[in-house]
Tab-separated table of C-alpha atoms and ligand atoms in Angstrom:
chain	number	residue	atom	x	y	z
S	1	MET	CA	-8.450	-62.812	-117.225
S	2	TYR	CA	-7.903	-65.162	-114.263
S	3	PRO	CA	-5.858	-68.281	-114.673
S	4	ALA	CA	-7.626	-71.634	-114.737
S	5	SER	CA	-7.451	-73.283	-111.320
S	6	PHE	CA	-4.290	-74.932	-110.286
S	7	GLU	CA	-2.328	-76.480	-107.341
S	8	TYR	CA	0.702	-74.561	-106.059
S	9	VAL	CA	3.591	-76.254	-104.599
S	10	ALA	CA	6.744	-74.515	-103.204
S	11	PRO	CA	9.203	-77.283	-102.460
S	12	ALA	CA	12.272	-76.774	-100.153
S	13	THR	CA	14.507	-79.201	-102.088
S	14	LEU	CA	15.432	-79.912	-105.563
S	15	GLU	CA	14.713	-83.528	-105.035
S	16	GLU	CA	11.173	-82.576	-103.945
S	17	ALA	CA	10.536	-80.405	-107.087
S	18	LEU	CA	11.750	-83.154	-109.447
S	19	ASP	CA	9.457	-85.594	-107.624
S	20	THR	CA	6.465	-83.427	-108.342
S	21	LEU	CA	7.412	-82.910	-111.760
S	22	GLY	CA	7.825	-86.660	-112.229
S	23	ARG	CA	4.413	-87.367	-110.880
S	24	TYR	CA	2.563	-84.668	-112.890
S	25	GLU	CA	4.795	-84.665	-116.143
S	26	ASP	CA	3.117	-82.791	-118.978
S	27	ASP	CA	0.579	-81.193	-116.328
S	28	ALA	CA	3.182	-79.426	-114.233
S	29	LYS	CA	4.959	-76.108	-115.011
S	30	VAL	CA	8.034	-74.695	-113.321
S	31	LEU	CA	7.598	-71.258	-111.858
S	32	ALA	CA	10.765	-69.004	-111.679
S	33	GLY	CA	10.258	-65.160	-112.093
S	34	GLY	CA	6.905	-65.833	-113.406
S	35	GLN	CA	7.242	-63.089	-115.995
S	36	SER	CA	6.325	-65.150	-118.830
S	37	LEU	CA	4.469	-67.940	-117.274
S	38	ILE	CA	1.644	-65.985	-115.268
S	39	PRO	CA	0.841	-63.865	-118.433
S	40	LEU	CA	0.443	-67.161	-120.403
S	41	MET	CA	-1.696	-68.678	-117.731
S	42	LYS	CA	-3.823	-65.543	-117.414
S	43	LEU	CA	-4.459	-65.744	-121.114
S	44	ARG	CA	-5.270	-69.339	-120.643
S	45	LEU	CA	-2.641	-70.240	-123.125
S	46	ALA	CA	-1.002	-72.264	-120.523
S	47	ALA	CA	-3.170	-74.331	-117.982
S	48	PRO	CA	-0.954	-76.485	-115.903
S	49	ARG	CA	-2.547	-78.606	-113.033
S	50	VAL	CA	0.254	-77.827	-110.814
S	51	VAL	CA	2.869	-74.970	-110.661
S	52	VAL	CA	6.010	-75.906	-109.016
S	53	ASP	CA	7.606	-72.838	-107.577
S	54	ILE	CA	11.490	-73.084	-107.480
S	55	ASN	CA	12.068	-69.853	-105.709
S	56	ARG	CA	12.867	-71.389	-102.310
S	57	LEU	CA	15.278	-74.026	-103.737
S	58	PRO	CA	18.643	-73.374	-102.127
S	59	GLY	CA	22.041	-73.025	-104.195
S	60	LEU	CA	20.423	-71.728	-107.368
S	61	ASP	CA	21.499	-68.155	-107.197
S	62	THR	CA	25.141	-68.564	-108.146
S	63	LEU	CA	26.732	-66.149	-110.629
S	64	ALA	CA	30.296	-66.761	-110.594
S	65	GLU	CA	33.408	-67.477	-112.623
S	66	GLU	CA	34.616	-71.173	-112.167
S	67	ASP	CA	37.604	-72.797	-114.073
S	68	GLY	CA	37.656	-69.783	-116.363
S	69	GLY	CA	33.989	-70.327	-117.280
S	70	LEU	CA	30.760	-68.807	-116.004
S	71	ARG	CA	27.893	-70.369	-114.073
S	72	ILE	CA	24.442	-68.543	-114.060
S	73	GLY	CA	22.222	-70.326	-111.480
S	74	ALA	CA	18.436	-70.850	-112.219
S	75	LEU	CA	17.374	-68.141	-109.804
S	76	VAL	CA	19.832	-65.481	-111.042
S	77	ARG	CA	17.552	-62.442	-111.958
S	78	HIS	CA	18.166	-60.197	-115.084
S	79	LYS	CA	18.675	-57.387	-112.482
S	80	ALA	CA	21.651	-59.463	-110.850
S	81	CYS	CA	23.301	-59.604	-114.213
S	82	GLU	CA	22.664	-55.894	-114.769
S	83	LYS	CA	24.318	-54.974	-111.573
S	84	SER	CA	27.072	-57.520	-111.711
S	85	GLU	CA	30.539	-56.175	-112.027
S	86	LEU	CA	31.673	-59.451	-113.245
S	87	LEU	CA	29.770	-59.069	-116.590
S	88	GLY	CA	32.210	-56.853	-118.354
S	89	GLY	CA	35.288	-57.660	-120.228
S	90	ARG	CA	35.351	-61.125	-121.398
S	91	TRP	CA	31.678	-61.647	-120.560
S	92	GLY	CA	30.846	-58.128	-122.247
S	93	THR	CA	28.291	-59.512	-124.445
S	94	LEU	CA	26.141	-60.654	-121.371
S	95	GLY	CA	26.760	-57.408	-119.341
S	96	ALA	CA	25.544	-55.329	-122.509
S	97	ALA	CA	22.273	-57.462	-122.824
S	98	ALA	CA	21.190	-57.273	-119.222
S	99	PRO	CA	19.944	-53.934	-119.066
S	100	LEU	CA	18.168	-53.904	-122.345
S	101	ILE	CA	15.697	-56.608	-121.191
S	102	SER	CA	12.409	-54.972	-120.802
S	103	ASP	CA	11.867	-52.733	-117.817
S	104	PRO	CA	13.099	-52.688	-114.234
S	105	ILE	CA	10.078	-54.623	-112.792
S	106	ILE	CA	10.437	-57.628	-115.145
S	107	ARG	CA	14.327	-57.499	-114.635
S	108	ASN	CA	13.758	-57.530	-110.827
S	109	LEU	CA	11.890	-60.873	-111.022
S	110	GLY	CA	12.602	-62.621	-114.459
S	111	THR	CA	15.541	-65.179	-114.720
S	112	VAL	CA	18.235	-65.993	-117.261
S	113	CYS	CA	17.245	-69.583	-117.213
S	114	GLY	CA	13.633	-68.941	-117.252
S	115	SER	CA	14.126	-66.948	-120.287
S	116	LEU	CA	16.088	-69.794	-122.004
S	117	ALA	CA	13.273	-72.359	-121.044
S	118	HIS	CA	10.675	-70.036	-122.395
S	119	ALA	CA	12.346	-69.864	-125.882
S	120	ASP	CA	10.872	-66.679	-126.993
S	121	PRO	CA	12.674	-66.024	-130.486
S	122	GLN	CA	12.420	-62.352	-129.284
S	123	GLY	CA	14.285	-63.157	-125.917
S	124	ASP	CA	17.675	-61.317	-125.445
S	125	TRP	CA	19.456	-63.851	-123.356
S	126	GLY	CA	18.893	-66.635	-126.029
S	127	SER	CA	21.252	-64.625	-128.414
S	128	ALA	CA	23.657	-63.367	-125.944
S	129	LEU	CA	24.237	-66.893	-124.680
S	130	LEU	CA	24.279	-68.448	-128.098
S	131	ALA	CA	26.993	-66.232	-129.134
S	132	MET	CA	29.178	-67.347	-126.134
S	133	ASP	CA	28.452	-71.125	-126.887
S	134	ALA	CA	26.678	-71.662	-123.621
S	135	GLU	CA	24.986	-74.884	-122.478
S	136	VAL	CA	22.424	-75.521	-119.826
S	137	VAL	CA	22.329	-78.064	-117.247
S	138	ALA	CA	19.055	-79.827	-116.744
S	139	ARG	CA	18.042	-82.211	-113.969
S	140	SER	CA	15.316	-84.638	-113.943
S	141	PRO	CA	14.206	-87.574	-111.714
S	142	ASP	CA	16.414	-89.621	-114.123
S	143	GLY	CA	19.596	-87.710	-113.722
S	144	THR	CA	21.537	-84.769	-115.073
S	145	ARG	CA	22.384	-83.788	-118.725
S	146	THR	CA	23.779	-81.009	-120.386
S	147	ILE	CA	22.296	-79.306	-123.494
S	148	PRO	CA	24.151	-76.912	-125.696
S	149	LEU	CA	21.904	-73.911	-126.416
S	150	ARG	CA	22.180	-74.611	-130.167
S	151	GLU	CA	20.353	-77.741	-129.435
S	152	LEU	CA	17.884	-76.451	-126.932
S	153	PHE	CA	15.931	-74.077	-129.044
S	154	GLN	CA	13.628	-76.006	-131.539
S	155	GLY	CA	11.054	-73.326	-132.582
S	156	PRO	CA	9.061	-70.524	-131.188
S	157	PHE	CA	8.697	-71.471	-127.509
S	158	VAL	CA	9.491	-75.001	-128.153
S	159	THR	CA	12.676	-76.565	-126.567
S	160	THR	CA	14.118	-80.153	-126.185
S	161	LEU	CA	13.570	-79.949	-122.491
S	162	GLU	CA	11.431	-82.725	-121.082
S	163	PRO	CA	8.467	-81.613	-118.925
S	164	THR	CA	10.148	-83.391	-115.917
S	165	GLU	CA	13.401	-81.317	-116.247
S	166	ILE	CA	14.637	-78.138	-114.399
S	167	ILE	CA	17.426	-76.181	-115.807
S	168	THR	CA	19.520	-75.672	-112.699
S	169	GLU	CA	22.084	-73.453	-114.295
S	170	VAL	CA	23.544	-72.058	-117.572
S	171	ARG	CA	27.319	-72.574	-118.162
S	172	VAL	CA	29.415	-70.519	-120.370
S	173	PRO	CA	32.741	-71.812	-121.382
S	174	ASP	CA	36.005	-70.144	-120.788
S	175	PRO	CA	36.325	-67.643	-123.741
S	176	GLY	CA	40.210	-67.208	-123.269
S	177	PRO	CA	42.126	-64.239	-121.854
S	178	THR	CA	41.647	-61.856	-124.821
S	179	ALA	CA	37.777	-61.810	-125.416
S	180	GLY	CA	34.871	-59.390	-125.375
S	181	GLY	CA	31.729	-58.436	-127.153
S	182	THR	CA	28.331	-56.515	-126.945
S	183	TYR	CA	24.776	-56.811	-127.647
S	184	LEU	CA	22.842	-54.353	-129.809
S	185	LYS	CA	18.890	-54.095	-129.590
S	186	LEU	CA	16.586	-52.008	-131.692
S	187	GLU	CA	13.319	-51.325	-129.680
S	188	ARG	CA	10.492	-49.078	-130.477
S	189	LYS	CA	10.462	-47.838	-126.799
S	190	VAL	CA	12.007	-48.940	-123.638
S	191	GLY	CA	10.682	-52.004	-122.224
S	192	ASP	CA	9.661	-53.464	-125.466
S	193	PHE	CA	10.786	-56.804	-127.139
S	194	ALA	CA	13.397	-56.614	-129.778
S	195	THR	CA	12.575	-55.505	-133.478
S	196	VAL	CA	15.930	-56.875	-133.890
S	197	GLY	CA	18.885	-57.787	-131.651
S	198	VAL	CA	22.305	-58.776	-132.387
S	199	ALA	CA	24.863	-60.471	-130.119
S	200	VAL	CA	28.555	-60.480	-130.972
S	201	HIS	CA	31.428	-62.128	-129.117
S	202	LEU	CA	35.100	-62.364	-130.172
S	203	SER	CA	37.752	-64.573	-128.731
S	204	MET	CA	41.240	-63.386	-129.971
S	205	ASP	CA	44.211	-65.686	-130.523
S	206	ASP	CA	47.571	-64.431	-131.335
S	207	GLY	CA	46.136	-61.047	-132.897
S	208	ARG	CA	43.736	-62.861	-135.084
S	209	VAL	CA	40.004	-64.047	-134.235
S	210	GLY	CA	40.108	-67.409	-132.470
S	211	ARG	CA	36.396	-67.882	-132.334
S	212	ALA	CA	33.477	-65.396	-133.209
S	213	GLY	CA	30.038	-65.760	-131.923
S	214	ILE	CA	27.235	-63.891	-133.685
S	215	ALA	CA	23.527	-64.679	-132.787
S	216	LEU	CA	20.301	-62.814	-133.781
S	217	THR	CA	17.100	-62.011	-131.981
S	218	ALA	CA	13.621	-61.574	-133.311
S	219	VAL	CA	14.622	-62.500	-137.007
S	220	GLY	CA	13.647	-66.276	-137.045
S	221	PRO	CA	11.705	-69.018	-135.294
S	222	THR	CA	14.336	-69.243	-132.623
S	223	ASN	CA	17.356	-67.205	-131.603
S	224	LEU	CA	19.634	-67.835	-134.457
S	225	ARG	CA	23.480	-68.420	-134.903
S	226	ALA	CA	24.858	-66.666	-137.857
S	227	THR	CA	27.365	-69.595	-138.511
S	228	ALA	CA	28.633	-68.727	-141.736
S	229	ALA	CA	29.472	-65.231	-140.598
S	230	GLU	CA	31.273	-66.940	-137.441
S	231	GLU	CA	33.351	-69.092	-139.751
S	232	ALA	CA	34.156	-66.315	-142.039
S	233	LEU	CA	35.713	-64.481	-139.030
S	234	ALA	CA	37.579	-67.441	-137.512
S	235	GLY	CA	41.312	-67.253	-138.027
S	236	ARG	CA	41.311	-63.821	-139.645
S	237	GLU	CA	42.462	-60.571	-138.933
S	238	LEU	CA	39.700	-58.169	-137.877
S	239	THR	CA	39.875	-55.951	-141.105
S	240	ASP	CA	37.364	-53.700	-142.432
S	241	GLU	CA	36.827	-56.253	-145.188
S	242	ALA	CA	36.385	-59.181	-142.611
S	243	VAL	CA	33.806	-57.083	-140.720
S	244	ARG	CA	31.782	-56.141	-143.777
S	245	GLU	CA	31.837	-59.812	-145.103
S	246	ALA	CA	30.713	-61.092	-141.671
S	247	ALA	CA	27.991	-58.575	-141.511
S	248	ARG	CA	26.746	-59.486	-145.034
S	249	LEU	CA	26.562	-63.088	-144.087
S	250	ALA	CA	24.747	-62.506	-140.752
S	251	ALA	CA	22.076	-60.632	-142.691
S	252	GLN	CA	21.801	-63.523	-145.017
S	253	ALA	CA	21.415	-65.937	-142.026
S	254	ALA	CA	18.422	-63.835	-140.655
S	255	GLN	CA	14.919	-65.216	-141.289
S	256	PRO	CA	12.817	-62.094	-140.507
S	257	TYR	CA	9.254	-61.497	-141.481
S	258	SER	CA	7.205	-58.228	-141.842
S	259	ASP	CA	5.222	-56.938	-139.109
S	260	THR	CA	4.095	-53.854	-137.194
S	261	ARG	CA	7.811	-53.237	-136.027
S	262	GLY	CA	9.176	-53.208	-139.727
S	263	SER	CA	9.556	-54.815	-142.910
S	264	ALA	CA	11.685	-57.992	-143.471
S	265	ASP	CA	14.137	-55.855	-145.611
S	266	TYR	CA	14.492	-53.384	-142.835
S	267	LYS	CA	15.172	-55.885	-140.241
S	268	ARG	CA	17.862	-57.733	-142.293
S	269	THR	CA	19.482	-54.361	-142.863
S	270	VAL	CA	19.413	-53.650	-139.322
S	271	VAL	CA	21.096	-57.117	-138.688
S	272	ARG	CA	23.942	-56.130	-141.033
S	273	VAL	CA	24.442	-52.709	-139.485
S	274	PHE	CA	24.444	-54.079	-136.182
S	275	THR	CA	26.783	-56.809	-136.814
S	276	GLU	CA	29.301	-54.388	-138.256
S	277	ARG	CA	28.930	-52.020	-135.399
S	278	GLY	CA	29.012	-54.745	-132.678
S	279	LEU	CA	32.336	-56.156	-134.283
S	280	ARG	CA	33.820	-52.688	-134.365
S	281	ALA	CA	32.574	-51.975	-130.727
S	282	ALA	CA	34.224	-55.447	-129.633
S	283	ALA	CA	37.430	-54.605	-131.321
S	284	GLU	CA	37.589	-51.335	-129.523
S	285	ALA	CA	36.651	-53.050	-126.276
S	286	LEU	CA	39.625	-55.450	-126.790
S	287	GLY	CA	41.825	-52.364	-127.379
S	288	ARG	CA	42.465	-53.343	-131.034
S	289	PRO	CA	42.518	-51.037	-134.018
S	290	VAL	CA	39.014	-50.588	-135.114
S	291	PRO	CA	38.294	-51.688	-138.570
S	292	GLY	CA	37.439	-48.885	-140.905
S	293	ARG	CA	38.567	-46.231	-138.469
S	294	SER	CA	41.994	-44.539	-138.232
S	295	ALA	CA	44.330	-45.406	-135.431
S	296	ALA	CA	44.190	-41.912	-133.933
S	297	ASP	CA	40.445	-42.245	-133.701
S	298	SER	CA	40.621	-45.576	-132.306
S	299	VAL	CA	42.480	-44.770	-129.096
S	300	SER	CA	40.382	-41.729	-128.285
S	301	ARG	CA	37.723	-43.512	-126.405
S	302	THR	CA	37.746	-45.902	-123.537
S	303	THR	CA	36.190	-49.308	-123.472
S	304	GLU	CA	33.269	-48.241	-121.397
S	305	GLU	CA	32.605	-45.251	-123.661
S	306	ALA	CA	32.796	-47.576	-126.557
S	307	LEU	CA	30.112	-49.970	-125.161
S	308	GLU	CA	28.111	-47.161	-123.824
S	309	THR	CA	27.461	-45.742	-127.251
S	310	THR	CA	26.594	-49.026	-128.833
S	311	ASP	CA	24.351	-50.008	-126.160
S	312	ARG	CA	22.088	-47.099	-126.574
S	313	GLN	CA	20.234	-47.797	-129.808
S	314	ASP	CA	17.249	-45.871	-129.208
S	315	TYR	CA	16.217	-42.734	-127.157
S	316	PHE	CA	16.154	-43.757	-123.692
S	317	SER	CA	17.367	-47.535	-124.435
S	318	GLY	CA	18.941	-48.887	-121.178
S	319	GLU	CA	17.666	-46.172	-118.835
S	320	GLU	CA	15.927	-47.291	-115.856
S	321	THR	CA	14.843	-44.232	-113.772
S	322	LEU	CA	12.700	-41.409	-114.823
S	323	ALA	CA	15.517	-39.027	-113.561
S	324	GLY	CA	18.048	-40.953	-116.023
S	325	VAL	CA	15.385	-40.771	-118.808
S	326	MET	CA	14.951	-36.865	-118.196
S	327	ASP	CA	18.741	-36.337	-118.210
S	328	GLU	CA	19.059	-38.138	-121.441
S	329	LEU	CA	16.199	-36.356	-122.814
S	330	GLU	CA	17.886	-32.925	-121.838
S	331	GLU	CA	20.921	-33.956	-124.061
S	332	LYS	CA	18.927	-34.974	-127.250
S	333	PRO	CA	18.074	-32.869	-130.135
S	334	GLY	CA	14.471	-31.443	-129.389
S	335	GLY	CA	14.774	-32.382	-125.821
S	336	PRO	CA	12.357	-30.739	-123.326
S	337	ASP	CA	14.155	-27.462	-123.401
S	338	GLY	CA	12.455	-26.859	-126.733
S	339	GLY	CA	14.809	-27.733	-129.571
S	340	GLU	CA	13.549	-28.950	-132.663
S	341	ARG	CA	12.280	-32.506	-133.183
I	401	FAD	C1	5.956	-57.028	-120.628
I	401	FAD	C2	7.050	-57.946	-120.780
I	401	FAD	C3	8.506	-57.448	-121.532
I	401	FAD	C4	9.225	-58.473	-121.768
I	401	FAD	N1	10.437	-57.850	-122.495
I	401	FAD	C5	11.477	-58.802	-122.587
I	401	FAD	C6	12.869	-58.328	-123.295
I	401	FAD	O1	12.590	-57.219	-123.911
I	401	FAD	N2	13.659	-59.196	-123.521
I	401	FAD	C7	13.578	-60.570	-123.065
I	401	FAD	O2	14.390	-61.211	-123.241
I	401	FAD	N3	12.477	-60.992	-122.366
I	401	FAD	C8	11.460	-60.144	-121.991
I	401	FAD	N4	10.445	-60.581	-121.212
I	401	FAD	C9	10.482	-61.807	-120.786
I	401	FAD	C10	11.181	-61.937	-119.330
I	401	FAD	O3	12.627	-61.708	-119.669
I	401	FAD	C11	10.901	-63.208	-118.647
I	401	FAD	O4	11.411	-62.937	-117.361
I	401	FAD	C12	11.531	-64.449	-119.202
I	401	FAD	O5	11.334	-64.710	-120.540
I	401	FAD	C13	11.212	-65.647	-118.402
I	401	FAD	O6	11.780	-65.785	-117.118
I	401	FAD	P1	11.092	-66.163	-115.839
I	401	FAD	O7	11.958	-66.265	-114.848
I	401	FAD	O8	10.058	-64.947	-115.558
I	401	FAD	O9	10.191	-67.474	-116.283
I	401	FAD	P2	8.667	-67.925	-115.842
I	401	FAD	O10	7.824	-66.907	-116.425
I	401	FAD	O11	8.608	-68.099	-114.538
I	401	FAD	O12	8.856	-69.359	-116.712
I	401	FAD	C14	8.667	-69.181	-117.920
I	401	FAD	C15	8.845	-70.644	-118.841
I	401	FAD	O13	10.001	-71.275	-118.460
I	401	FAD	C16	9.729	-72.280	-117.621
I	401	FAD	N5	10.951	-72.281	-116.754
I	401	FAD	C17	11.228	-71.327	-115.953
I	401	FAD	N6	12.406	-71.486	-115.374
I	401	FAD	C18	12.870	-72.861	-115.586
I	401	FAD	C19	13.926	-73.672	-115.096
I	401	FAD	N7	14.733	-73.213	-114.377
I	401	FAD	N8	13.837	-74.890	-115.692
I	401	FAD	C20	12.880	-75.407	-116.432
I	401	FAD	N9	11.876	-74.531	-116.852
I	401	FAD	C21	11.858	-73.303	-116.434
I	401	FAD	C22	8.413	-72.238	-117.139
I	401	FAD	O14	7.792	-73.452	-116.699
I	401	FAD	C23	7.730	-71.465	-118.209
I	401	FAD	O15	7.330	-72.516	-119.142
I	401	FAD	C24	9.311	-59.747	-121.058
I	401	FAD	C25	8.242	-60.017	-120.380
I	401	FAD	C26	7.242	-59.315	-120.200
I	401	FAD	C27	5.942	-59.668	-119.370
């Protein structure tokens, strides 16, 4: 279906963009990557009178550390995050999420901030950035404010943003020197939205967990923080018992419903298993003994290997080229060389 007719403006400055939004208010929509807005307009679920394309605005493509924290500008694409060497180590939760978002075409165009503004409970960035305690910077004709992500998401596709506001960047606070994490996603096939996703972040303090961030994708009306699980870990050593307890609490925090992707019980179980795996992977990435695994096993794999194996939840998950998929398929039981399926 074609979208309803609309006026298209491509301002050259942020002030001009804000001026247009101020004049049209509810009748205007910001266009960033267009990967969610355009399908909605084609389905006539959105019919703005004016579309304000922000792609020509200068200075919104920053992906950089500043004062120990991280800034991700409104025009930073999923692909830029996937390719960024910055998003490992302390920012490992974000680096692990980026290649799992949809497929290469969507990743080339879609933006991190657009994903947050869209507020899809199945969006991956919402959880990865919630786990890292991020906030967005929103500009309007009236000024600038920051909104913590835990206050941004109000419900499915509903945020506390005003129609006249543009998210100019998302800021992630300094996680401290000893920090890391990962993102685990179960998808039916590559390119699909999450059946379940779990973001895990740990900031360590003197050998104990200083701050834990655990957030859940596709198991509630918004991306959810598993607050009780986070609190259960704070100040504790990362023992097997602590990991299991946090995973149990994370599963309790999930609010899944049954659908074609799986039953509510199944999804809750996946949350528990992924939280355990994520915490163990984070411990390993931080060079700490892995809870529930002997010391000899723990030192046998590098950080990259540890994260690599936890990223790959499914056949082909994370692969972006046909050659990559075929290579992976060759290595699978029942691959194209005729093994059993
Ligand atoms: C087939 C398909 C599969 C997908 N799979 C996944 C997936 O697996 N995981 C995932 O996380 N996402 C997935 N997506 C969504 C994709 O990541 C989108 O890119 C993202 O949700 C929106 O980003 P965008 O830049 O394209 O935003 P747009 O489509 O341009 O905008 C989306 C909404 O956000 C608003 N908006 C955008 N930028 C701003 C801003 N700076 N300030 C204020 N408002 C703004 C727009 O007005 C609009 O309401 C998928 C999309 C498609 C079409």
